[in-house]
Coordinates of C-alpha atoms in Angstrom, one line a residue:
X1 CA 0.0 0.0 0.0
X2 CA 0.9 3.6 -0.5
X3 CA 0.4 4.4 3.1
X4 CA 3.0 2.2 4.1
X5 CA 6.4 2.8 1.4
X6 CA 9.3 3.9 3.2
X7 CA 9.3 7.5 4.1
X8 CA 11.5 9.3 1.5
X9 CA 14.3 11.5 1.5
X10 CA 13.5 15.6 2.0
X11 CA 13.8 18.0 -0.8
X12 CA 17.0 19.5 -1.2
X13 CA 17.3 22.9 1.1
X14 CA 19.7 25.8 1.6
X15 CA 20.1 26.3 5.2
X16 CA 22.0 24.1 7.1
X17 CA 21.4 20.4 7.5
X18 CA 19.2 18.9 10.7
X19 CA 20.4 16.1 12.6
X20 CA 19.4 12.5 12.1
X21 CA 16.2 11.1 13.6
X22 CA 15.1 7.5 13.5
X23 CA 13.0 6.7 10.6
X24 CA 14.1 9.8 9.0
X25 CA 17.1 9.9 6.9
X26 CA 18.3 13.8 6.6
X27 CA 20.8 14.0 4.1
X28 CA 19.3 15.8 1.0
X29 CA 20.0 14.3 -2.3
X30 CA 18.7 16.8 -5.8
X31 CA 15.1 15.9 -6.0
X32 CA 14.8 14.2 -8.5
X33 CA 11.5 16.2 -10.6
X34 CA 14.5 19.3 -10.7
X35 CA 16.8 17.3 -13.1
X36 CA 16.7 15.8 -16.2
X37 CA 17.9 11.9 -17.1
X38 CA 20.6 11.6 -19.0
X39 CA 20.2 11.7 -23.1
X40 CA 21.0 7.6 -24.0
X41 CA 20.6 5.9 -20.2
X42 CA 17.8 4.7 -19.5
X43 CA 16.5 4.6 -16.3
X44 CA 16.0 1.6 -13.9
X45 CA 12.6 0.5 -12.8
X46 CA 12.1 0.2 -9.4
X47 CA 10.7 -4.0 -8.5
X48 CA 7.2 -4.2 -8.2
X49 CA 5.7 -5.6 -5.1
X50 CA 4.7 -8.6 -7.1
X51 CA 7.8 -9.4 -7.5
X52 CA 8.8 -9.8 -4.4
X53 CA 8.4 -12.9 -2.3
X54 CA 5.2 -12.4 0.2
X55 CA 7.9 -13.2 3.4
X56 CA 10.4 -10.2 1.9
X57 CA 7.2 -7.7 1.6
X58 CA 5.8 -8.5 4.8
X59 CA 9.7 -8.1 6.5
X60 CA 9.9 -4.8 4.5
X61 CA 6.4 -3.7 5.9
X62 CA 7.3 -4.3 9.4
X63 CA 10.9 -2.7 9.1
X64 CA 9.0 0.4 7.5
X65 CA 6.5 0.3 10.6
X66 CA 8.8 -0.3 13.3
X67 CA 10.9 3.2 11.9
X68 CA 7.8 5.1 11.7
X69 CA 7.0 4.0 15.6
X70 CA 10.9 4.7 16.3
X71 CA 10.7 8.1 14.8
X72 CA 7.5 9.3 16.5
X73 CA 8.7 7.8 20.0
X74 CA 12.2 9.5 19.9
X75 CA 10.3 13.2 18.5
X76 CA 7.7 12.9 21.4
X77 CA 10.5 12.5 23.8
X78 CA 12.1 15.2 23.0
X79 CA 8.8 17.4 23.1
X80 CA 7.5 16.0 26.2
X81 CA 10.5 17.3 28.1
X82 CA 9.9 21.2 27.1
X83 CA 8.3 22.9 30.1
X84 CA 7.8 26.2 28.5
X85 CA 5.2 27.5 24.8
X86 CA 8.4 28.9 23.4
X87 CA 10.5 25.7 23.7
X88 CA 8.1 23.5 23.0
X89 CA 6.8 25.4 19.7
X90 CA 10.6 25.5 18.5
X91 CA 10.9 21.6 19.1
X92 CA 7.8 20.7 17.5
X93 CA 8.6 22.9 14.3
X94 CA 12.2 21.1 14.4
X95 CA 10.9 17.7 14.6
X96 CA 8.0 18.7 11.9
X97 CA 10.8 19.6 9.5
X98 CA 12.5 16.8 9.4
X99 CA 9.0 14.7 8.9
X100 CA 8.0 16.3 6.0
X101 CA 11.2 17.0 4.6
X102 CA 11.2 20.8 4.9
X103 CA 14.3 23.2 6.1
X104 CA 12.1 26.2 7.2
X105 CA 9.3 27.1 8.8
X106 CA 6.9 28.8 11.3
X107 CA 4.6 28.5 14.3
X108 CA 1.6 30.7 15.5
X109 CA 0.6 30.1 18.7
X110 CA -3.2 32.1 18.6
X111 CA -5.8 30.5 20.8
X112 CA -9.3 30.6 19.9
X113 CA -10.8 31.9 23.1
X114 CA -8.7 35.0 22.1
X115 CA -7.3 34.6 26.2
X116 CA -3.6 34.4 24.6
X117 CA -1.1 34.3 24.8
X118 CA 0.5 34.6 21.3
X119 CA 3.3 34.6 19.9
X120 CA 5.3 33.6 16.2
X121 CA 8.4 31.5 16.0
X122 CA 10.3 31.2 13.5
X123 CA 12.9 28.2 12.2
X124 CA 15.2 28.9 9.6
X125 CA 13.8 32.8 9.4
X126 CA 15.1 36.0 10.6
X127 CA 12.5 38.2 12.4
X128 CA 12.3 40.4 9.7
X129 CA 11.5 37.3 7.2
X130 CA 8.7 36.8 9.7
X131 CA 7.6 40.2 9.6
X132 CA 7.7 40.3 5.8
X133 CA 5.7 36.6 5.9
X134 CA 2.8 38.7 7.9
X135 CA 2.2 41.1 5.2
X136 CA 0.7 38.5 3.3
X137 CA -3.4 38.9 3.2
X138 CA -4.5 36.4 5.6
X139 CA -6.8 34.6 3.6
X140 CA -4.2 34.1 1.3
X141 CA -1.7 32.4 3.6
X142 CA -2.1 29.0 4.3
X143 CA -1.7 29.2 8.2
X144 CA -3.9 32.5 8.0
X145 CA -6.8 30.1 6.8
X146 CA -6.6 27.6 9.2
X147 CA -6.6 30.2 11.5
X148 CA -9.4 32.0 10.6
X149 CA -11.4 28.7 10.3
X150 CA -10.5 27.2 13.4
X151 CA -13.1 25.8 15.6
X152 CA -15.8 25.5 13.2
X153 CA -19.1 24.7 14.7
X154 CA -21.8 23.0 13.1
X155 CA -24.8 25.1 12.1
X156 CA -28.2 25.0 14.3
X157 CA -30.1 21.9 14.0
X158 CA -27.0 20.6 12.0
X159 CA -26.1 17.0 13.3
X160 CA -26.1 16.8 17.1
X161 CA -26.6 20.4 19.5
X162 CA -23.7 22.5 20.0
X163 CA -25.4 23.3 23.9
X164 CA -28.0 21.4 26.0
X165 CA -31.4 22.6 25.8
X166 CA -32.8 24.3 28.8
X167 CA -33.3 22.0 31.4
X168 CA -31.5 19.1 30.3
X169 CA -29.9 16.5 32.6
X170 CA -32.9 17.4 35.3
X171 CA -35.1 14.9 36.7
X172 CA -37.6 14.3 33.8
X173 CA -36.2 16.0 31.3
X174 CA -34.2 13.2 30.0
X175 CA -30.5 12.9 29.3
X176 CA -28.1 15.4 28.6
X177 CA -27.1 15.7 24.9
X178 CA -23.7 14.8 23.8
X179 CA -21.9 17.9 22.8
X180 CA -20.2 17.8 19.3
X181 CA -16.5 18.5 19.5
X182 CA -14.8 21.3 17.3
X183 CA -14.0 20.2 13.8
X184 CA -10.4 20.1 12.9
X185 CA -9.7 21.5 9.0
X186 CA -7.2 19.6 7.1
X187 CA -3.5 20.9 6.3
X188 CA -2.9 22.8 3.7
X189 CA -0.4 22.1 1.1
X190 CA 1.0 24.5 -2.1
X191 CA 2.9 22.6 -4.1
X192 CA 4.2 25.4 -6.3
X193 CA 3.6 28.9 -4.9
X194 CA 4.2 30.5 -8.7
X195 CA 1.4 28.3 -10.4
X196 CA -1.0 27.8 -7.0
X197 CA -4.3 29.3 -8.1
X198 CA -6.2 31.7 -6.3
X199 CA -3.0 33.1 -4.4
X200 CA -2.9 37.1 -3.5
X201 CA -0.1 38.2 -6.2
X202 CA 1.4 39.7 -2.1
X203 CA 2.0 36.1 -1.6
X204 CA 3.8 35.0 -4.5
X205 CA 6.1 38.5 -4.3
X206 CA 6.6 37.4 -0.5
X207 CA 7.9 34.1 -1.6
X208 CA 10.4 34.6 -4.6
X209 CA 11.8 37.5 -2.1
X210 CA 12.2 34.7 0.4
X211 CA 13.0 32.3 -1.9
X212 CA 10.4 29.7 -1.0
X213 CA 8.5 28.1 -3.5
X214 CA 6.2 25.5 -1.9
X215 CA 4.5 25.5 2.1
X216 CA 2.9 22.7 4.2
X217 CA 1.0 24.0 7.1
X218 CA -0.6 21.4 10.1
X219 CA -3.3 23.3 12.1
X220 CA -2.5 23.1 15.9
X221 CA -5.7 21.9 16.8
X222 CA -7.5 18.9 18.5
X223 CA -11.4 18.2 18.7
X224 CA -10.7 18.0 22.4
X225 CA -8.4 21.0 22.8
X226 CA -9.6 23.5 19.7
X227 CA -7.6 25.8 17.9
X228 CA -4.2 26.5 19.7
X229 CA -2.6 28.2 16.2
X230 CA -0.8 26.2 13.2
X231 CA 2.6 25.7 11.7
X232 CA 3.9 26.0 8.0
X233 CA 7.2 24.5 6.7
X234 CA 8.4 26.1 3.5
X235 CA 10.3 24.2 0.6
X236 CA 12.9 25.8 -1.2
X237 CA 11.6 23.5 -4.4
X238 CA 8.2 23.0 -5.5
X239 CA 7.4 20.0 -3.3
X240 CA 4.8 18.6 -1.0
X241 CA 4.7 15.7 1.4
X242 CA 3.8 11.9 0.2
X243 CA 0.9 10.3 1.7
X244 CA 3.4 8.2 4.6
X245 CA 5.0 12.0 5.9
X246 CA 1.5 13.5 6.1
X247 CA 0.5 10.7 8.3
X248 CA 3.6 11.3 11.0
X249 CA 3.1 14.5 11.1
X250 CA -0.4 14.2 11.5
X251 CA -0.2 11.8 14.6
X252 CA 3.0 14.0 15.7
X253 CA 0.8 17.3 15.2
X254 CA -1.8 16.2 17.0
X255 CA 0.2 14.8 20.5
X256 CA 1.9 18.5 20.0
X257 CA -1.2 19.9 20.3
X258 CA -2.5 18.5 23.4
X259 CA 1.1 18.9 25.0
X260 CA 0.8 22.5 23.7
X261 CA -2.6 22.8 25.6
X262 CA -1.2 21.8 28.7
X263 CA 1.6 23.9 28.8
X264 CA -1.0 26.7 28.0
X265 CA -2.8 25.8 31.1
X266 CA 0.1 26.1 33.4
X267 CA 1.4 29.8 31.6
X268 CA -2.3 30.7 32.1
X269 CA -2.4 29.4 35.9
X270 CA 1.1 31.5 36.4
X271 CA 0.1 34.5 34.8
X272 CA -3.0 34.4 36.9
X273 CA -0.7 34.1 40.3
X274 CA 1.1 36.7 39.5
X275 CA -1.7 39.2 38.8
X276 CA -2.9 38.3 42.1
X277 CA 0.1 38.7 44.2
X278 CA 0.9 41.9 42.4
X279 CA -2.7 43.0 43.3
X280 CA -1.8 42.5 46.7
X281 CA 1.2 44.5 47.1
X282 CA 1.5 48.3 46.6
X283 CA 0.4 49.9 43.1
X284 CA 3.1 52.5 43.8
X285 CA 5.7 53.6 46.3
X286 CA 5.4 56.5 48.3
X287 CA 6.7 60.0 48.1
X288 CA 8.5 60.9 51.1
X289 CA 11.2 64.2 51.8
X290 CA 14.5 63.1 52.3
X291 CA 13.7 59.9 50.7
X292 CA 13.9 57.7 47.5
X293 CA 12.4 54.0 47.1
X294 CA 12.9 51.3 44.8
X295 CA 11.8 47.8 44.9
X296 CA 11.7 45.1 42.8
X297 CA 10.3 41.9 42.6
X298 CA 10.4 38.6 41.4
X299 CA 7.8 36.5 41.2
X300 CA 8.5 32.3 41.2
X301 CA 6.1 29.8 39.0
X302 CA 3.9 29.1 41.7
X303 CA 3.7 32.4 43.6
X304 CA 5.4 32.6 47.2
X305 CA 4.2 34.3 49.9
X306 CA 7.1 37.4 49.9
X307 CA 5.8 40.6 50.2
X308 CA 7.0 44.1 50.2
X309 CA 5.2 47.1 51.9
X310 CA 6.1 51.2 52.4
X311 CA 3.8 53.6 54.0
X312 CA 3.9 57.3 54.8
X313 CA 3.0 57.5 59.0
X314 CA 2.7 60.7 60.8
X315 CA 4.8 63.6 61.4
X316 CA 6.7 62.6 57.6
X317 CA 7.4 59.2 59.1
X318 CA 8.0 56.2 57.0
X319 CA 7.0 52.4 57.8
X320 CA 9.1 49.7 55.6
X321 CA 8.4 46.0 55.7
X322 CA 9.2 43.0 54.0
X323 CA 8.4 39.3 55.0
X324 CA 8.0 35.8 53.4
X325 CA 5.0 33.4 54.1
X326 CA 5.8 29.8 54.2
X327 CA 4.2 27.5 51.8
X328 CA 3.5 29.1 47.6
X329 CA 0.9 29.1 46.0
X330 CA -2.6 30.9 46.5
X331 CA -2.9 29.4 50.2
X332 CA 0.2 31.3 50.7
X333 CA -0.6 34.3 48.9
X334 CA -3.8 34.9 50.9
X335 CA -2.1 34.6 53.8
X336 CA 0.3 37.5 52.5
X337 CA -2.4 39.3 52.1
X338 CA -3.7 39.3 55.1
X339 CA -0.7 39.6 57.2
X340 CA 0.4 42.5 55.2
X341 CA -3.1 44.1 55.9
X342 CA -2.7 43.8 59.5
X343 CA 0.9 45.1 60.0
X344 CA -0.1 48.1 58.1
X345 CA -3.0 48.6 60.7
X346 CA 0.1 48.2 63.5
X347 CA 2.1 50.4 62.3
X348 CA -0.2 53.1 61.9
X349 CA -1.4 52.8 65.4
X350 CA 2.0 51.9 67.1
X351 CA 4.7 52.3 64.4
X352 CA 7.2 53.9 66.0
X353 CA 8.1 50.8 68.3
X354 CA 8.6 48.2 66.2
X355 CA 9.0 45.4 68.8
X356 CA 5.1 46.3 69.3
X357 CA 4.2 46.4 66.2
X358 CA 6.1 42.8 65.1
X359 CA 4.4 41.3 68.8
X360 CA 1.3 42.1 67.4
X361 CA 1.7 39.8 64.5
X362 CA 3.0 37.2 66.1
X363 CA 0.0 36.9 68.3
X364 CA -3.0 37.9 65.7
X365 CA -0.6 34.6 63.4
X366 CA -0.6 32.2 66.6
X367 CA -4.4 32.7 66.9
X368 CA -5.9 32.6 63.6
X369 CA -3.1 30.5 61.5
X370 CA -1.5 28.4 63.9
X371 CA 0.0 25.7 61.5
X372 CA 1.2 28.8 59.4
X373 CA 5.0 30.5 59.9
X374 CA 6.4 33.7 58.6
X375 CA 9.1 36.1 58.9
X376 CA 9.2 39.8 58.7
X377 CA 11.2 42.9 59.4
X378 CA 9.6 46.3 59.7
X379 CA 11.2 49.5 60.1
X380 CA 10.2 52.9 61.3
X381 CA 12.1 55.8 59.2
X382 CA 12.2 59.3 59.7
X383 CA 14.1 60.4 56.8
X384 CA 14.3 64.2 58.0
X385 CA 16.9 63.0 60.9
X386 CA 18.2 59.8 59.0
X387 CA 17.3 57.4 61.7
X388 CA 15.6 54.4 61.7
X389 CA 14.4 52.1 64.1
X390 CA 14.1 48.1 63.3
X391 CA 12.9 45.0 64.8
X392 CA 13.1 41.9 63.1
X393 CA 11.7 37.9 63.6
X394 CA 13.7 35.5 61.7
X395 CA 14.7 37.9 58.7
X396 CA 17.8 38.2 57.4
X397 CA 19.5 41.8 58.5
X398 CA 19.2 44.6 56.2
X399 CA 22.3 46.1 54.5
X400 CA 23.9 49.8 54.4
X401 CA 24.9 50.5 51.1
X402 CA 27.4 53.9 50.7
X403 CA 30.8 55.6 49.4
X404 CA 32.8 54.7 52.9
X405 CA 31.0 51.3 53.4
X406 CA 28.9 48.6 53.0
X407 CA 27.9 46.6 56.0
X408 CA 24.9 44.4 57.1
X409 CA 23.3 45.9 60.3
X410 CA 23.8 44.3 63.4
X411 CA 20.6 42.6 64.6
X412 CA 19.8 40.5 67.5
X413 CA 18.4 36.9 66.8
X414 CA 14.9 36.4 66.8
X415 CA 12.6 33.2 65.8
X416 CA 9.9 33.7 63.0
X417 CA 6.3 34.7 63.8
X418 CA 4.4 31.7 64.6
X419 CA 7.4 30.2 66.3
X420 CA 7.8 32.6 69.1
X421 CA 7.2 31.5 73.1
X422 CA 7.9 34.8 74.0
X423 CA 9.5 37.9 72.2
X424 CA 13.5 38.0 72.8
X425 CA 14.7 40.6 70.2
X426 CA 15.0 43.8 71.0
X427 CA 15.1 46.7 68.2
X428 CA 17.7 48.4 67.1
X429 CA 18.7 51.8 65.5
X430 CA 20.9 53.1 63.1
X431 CA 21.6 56.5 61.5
X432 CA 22.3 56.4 57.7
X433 CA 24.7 59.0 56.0
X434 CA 23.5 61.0 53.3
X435 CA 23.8 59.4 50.0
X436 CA 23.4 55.9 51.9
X437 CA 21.0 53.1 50.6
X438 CA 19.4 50.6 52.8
X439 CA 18.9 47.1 51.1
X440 CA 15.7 45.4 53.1
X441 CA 15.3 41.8 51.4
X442 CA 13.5 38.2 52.1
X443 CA 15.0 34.9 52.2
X444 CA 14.4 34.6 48.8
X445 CA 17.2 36.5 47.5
X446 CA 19.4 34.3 49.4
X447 CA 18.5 30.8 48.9
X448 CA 18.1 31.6 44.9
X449 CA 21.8 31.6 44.7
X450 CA 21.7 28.1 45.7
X451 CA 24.7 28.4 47.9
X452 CA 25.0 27.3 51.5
X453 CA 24.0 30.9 54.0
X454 CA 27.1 32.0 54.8
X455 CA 28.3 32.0 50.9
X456 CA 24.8 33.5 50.3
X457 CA 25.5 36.4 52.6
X458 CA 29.5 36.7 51.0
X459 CA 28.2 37.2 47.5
X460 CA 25.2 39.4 48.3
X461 CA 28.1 42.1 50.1
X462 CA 30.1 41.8 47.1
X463 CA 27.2 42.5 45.1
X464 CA 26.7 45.4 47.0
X465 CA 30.0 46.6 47.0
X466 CA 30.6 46.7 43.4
X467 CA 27.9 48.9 42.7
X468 CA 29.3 51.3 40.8
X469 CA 29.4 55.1 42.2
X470 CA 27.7 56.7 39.2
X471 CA 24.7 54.1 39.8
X472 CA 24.6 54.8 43.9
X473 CA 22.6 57.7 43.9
X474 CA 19.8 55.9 42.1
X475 CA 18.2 53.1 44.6
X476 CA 17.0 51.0 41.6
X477 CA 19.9 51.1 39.6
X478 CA 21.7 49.8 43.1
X479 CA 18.8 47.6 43.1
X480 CA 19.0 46.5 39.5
X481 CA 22.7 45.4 39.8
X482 CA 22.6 43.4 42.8
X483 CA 20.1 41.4 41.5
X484 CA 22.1 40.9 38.0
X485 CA 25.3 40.4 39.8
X486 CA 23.6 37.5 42.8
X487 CA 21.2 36.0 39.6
X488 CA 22.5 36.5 36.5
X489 CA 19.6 34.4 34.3
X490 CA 17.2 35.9 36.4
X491 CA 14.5 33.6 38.4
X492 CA 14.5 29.8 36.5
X493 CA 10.9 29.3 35.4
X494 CA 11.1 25.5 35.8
X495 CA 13.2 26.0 39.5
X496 CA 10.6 26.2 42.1
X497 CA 11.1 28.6 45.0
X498 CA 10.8 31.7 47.0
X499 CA 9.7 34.5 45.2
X500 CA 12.7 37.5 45.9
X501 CA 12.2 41.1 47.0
X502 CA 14.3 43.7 46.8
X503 CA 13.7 46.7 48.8
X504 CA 15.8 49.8 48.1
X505 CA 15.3 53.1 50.2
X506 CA 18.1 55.9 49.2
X507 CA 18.5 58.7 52.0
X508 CA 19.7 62.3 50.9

């Protein structure tokens, strides 16, 4: 049968070659519709499959079905492990080119409940080529109309309901119709972009400036998962895909599709944690005399429970807190919430002694979340006379950042909130120079590094120390570089952890 001939060799491409896969041989002979036979030699017929013993045809067919199963086993491995959209749309389009025998191509990620996100990548094209490819009229490019005609439901009164009627599933109303699923269009192939009717002439112009002459494009869609977006390969030759390498990529195409959905899920579920935790801390710093702020934040996969506060108090006083929950996730992040709600109430009624202010916490935590911990650190500022006054409970000690020094602030040793028999940590007070910075931080910032805590606390004062003098006068620019100098690639999306605060407040 057709369906089952061994897959055949890709058409010959420009760009660099792709590695070998199982099942898939990747060198690039000419093709052979390009060149001519030699004048006087006649060409060799390939044996029929009559002529083959039955036990050599059979072998051959299970060889040829064995590679195919092989192939697709090896590409899905390699997709499965991709925890992010980006890298999995960039293996799949890999893994697509070498199953339909294409060099180039591209992936639009486009959901059809328009909740994004979206994106375009790109294999084998520049970011300009990709901008030049979106120029084309959509209904004249073959990912465009999958796109645009992506889920399509069935008319009303069509085939089975697309919704229950009212009162369906109740108790004597009979069963609950069976929902028809989205219908998935079929891929799209061009074999010659110059002689394709029905092209926009935009599209053809796009393609000899490319150089392209032939597409294949897979929608990125399941009955059970809808439209996620769709991917094109381009040939450099007029060319399409035989019946076998539409089949792989069709059964590849559709396990990227559902692995695709759930990756969409979890970017979703993040992106909705982090809208929530920033809803919970402050829209904007305030504006004090005598000083500047600057924080930053950093938000991990699942949300933590590190927050950040700064509040004006009376008489041009100013409260600064920061603390860490234990536990992530939205658990955690209410009780954030919450316990930065009430130490704002604290410190407007007793800020100026922050031992009060941090025993209060600890006793409104024992009572109403008693399997829950946190720690904390609050100060009380008064930036006209450069003195502060700060209690801590199991935070790590703040750090002075200036031109004559840079030096963690000497603290007395307290257990978190939640932990606490009795409160043994006294406050303490320090006097900033003008031009000074104080670094307030959480846990986080430490245990990111992933070194042991005395390492942690070396490299954050080296950090510190190297900020250079034209950035100290700017709190988040001294911000800014100790958190590139301490975590260079930023906070790992697939490392789960702490969130990290940074809490800058510059004193002129």
């Amino acid at each position: 049968m057709a369906s089952n001939a061994p897959v055949g060799k890709p058409t010959d491409m420009s760009s660099p070659r792709l590695p070998k896969v199982a099942g898939i041989d990747s060198t690039v002979p000419a093709p052979p519709h390009t060149m001519a036979p030699l004048p006087g030699v006649p060409s060799a017929a390939p044996p029929s499959d009559a002529a083959l013993p039955p036990g050599v045809l059979i072998q051959d067919r299970l060889a040829s079905w064995v590679s195919d199963l092989t192939t697709l086993h090896e590409l899905t491995e390699r997709l499965i492990k991709t925890d992010s959209l980006d890298g999995a749309l960039r293996e799949m389009l890999g893994a697509g080119a070498a199953l339909v025998g294409a060099r180039r191509g591209m992936a639009v990620l486009e959901p059809a409940d328009g909740l994004g996100p979206t994106s375009t990548i790109g294999l084998g094209l520049a970011h300009a080529d990709l901008g030049t490819i979106e120029t084309v009229p959509r209904g004249s490019g073959s990912y465009g109309r999958l796109l645009d005609g992506l889920p399509e439901a069935d008319p009303p009164g069509a085939g089975l309901p697309d919704a229950d009627p009212p009162g369906a599933g109740l108790p004597g109303n009979g069963p609950t119709a069976p929902r028809r699923p989205a219908r998935v269009p079929e891929p799209i192939a061009i074999r010659d972009v110059r002689t394709e009717e029905g092209l926009d002439p935009r599209h053809r112009e796009v393609a000899a400036r490319l150089g392209y002459a032939a597409s294949y494009a897979l929608p990125l869609a399941t009955e059970e998962a809808g439209r996620l977006g769709a991917a094109v390969w381009l040939y450099d030759e007029p060319a399409e895909p035989d019946e076998r390498r539409r089949h792989l990529i069709g059964l590849y195409g559709r396990f990227a599709t559902e692995h695709l959905a759930r990756l969409l899920q979890v970017e979703r579920a993040r992106a909705r944690v982090a809208t929530v935790t920033e809803e919970l801390l402050p829209s904007r710093l305030p504006r004090v005399p005598g000083v500047r702020l600057a924080v930053r934040h950093l938000t991990g996969p699942q949300g933590g429970g590190d927050w950040y506060d700064a509040l004006p108090l009376p008489e041009g006083a100013l409260g600064l807190a920061v603390g860490s929950v234990s536990g992530t996730g939205p658990s955690a992040l209410a009780a954030m919430g919450r316990l930065r709600a009430s130490l704002r109430a604290y410190a407007v009624m007793e800020g100026e002694d922050p031992v009060a202010v941090l025993s209060d916490l600890e006793l409104l935590l024992r009572l109403t979340e008693p399997a829950r911990s946190a720690t904390a650190l609050f100060a009380y500022a008064e930036p006209a006379q450069r003195r502060i006054v700060l209690a801590g409970a199991g935070h790590a000690p703040p750090l002075v950042v200036g031109d004559h020094r840079t030096e963690f602030v000497e603290t007395s040793l307290s257990a978190p909130l939640g932990m606490l028999t009795c409160w043994e940590a006294p406050s303490v007070e320090l006097s900033p120079a003008p031009g000074e910075t104080v670094l307030l931080y959480t846990d986080g910032l430490l245990r990111r590094t992933g070194d042991a805590t005395d390492r942690a606390f070396a490299r954050l004062h080296a950090a510190a120390s190297s900020v250079p003098r034209t950035d100290r006068s700017d709190p988040g620019a001294v911000a800014d570089h100790v958190l590139r100098t301490l975590l260079p690639g930023g906070l790992d999306p697939a490392v789960e952890g702490e969130d990290v605060v940074l809490l800058a407040a510059r004193f002129e």
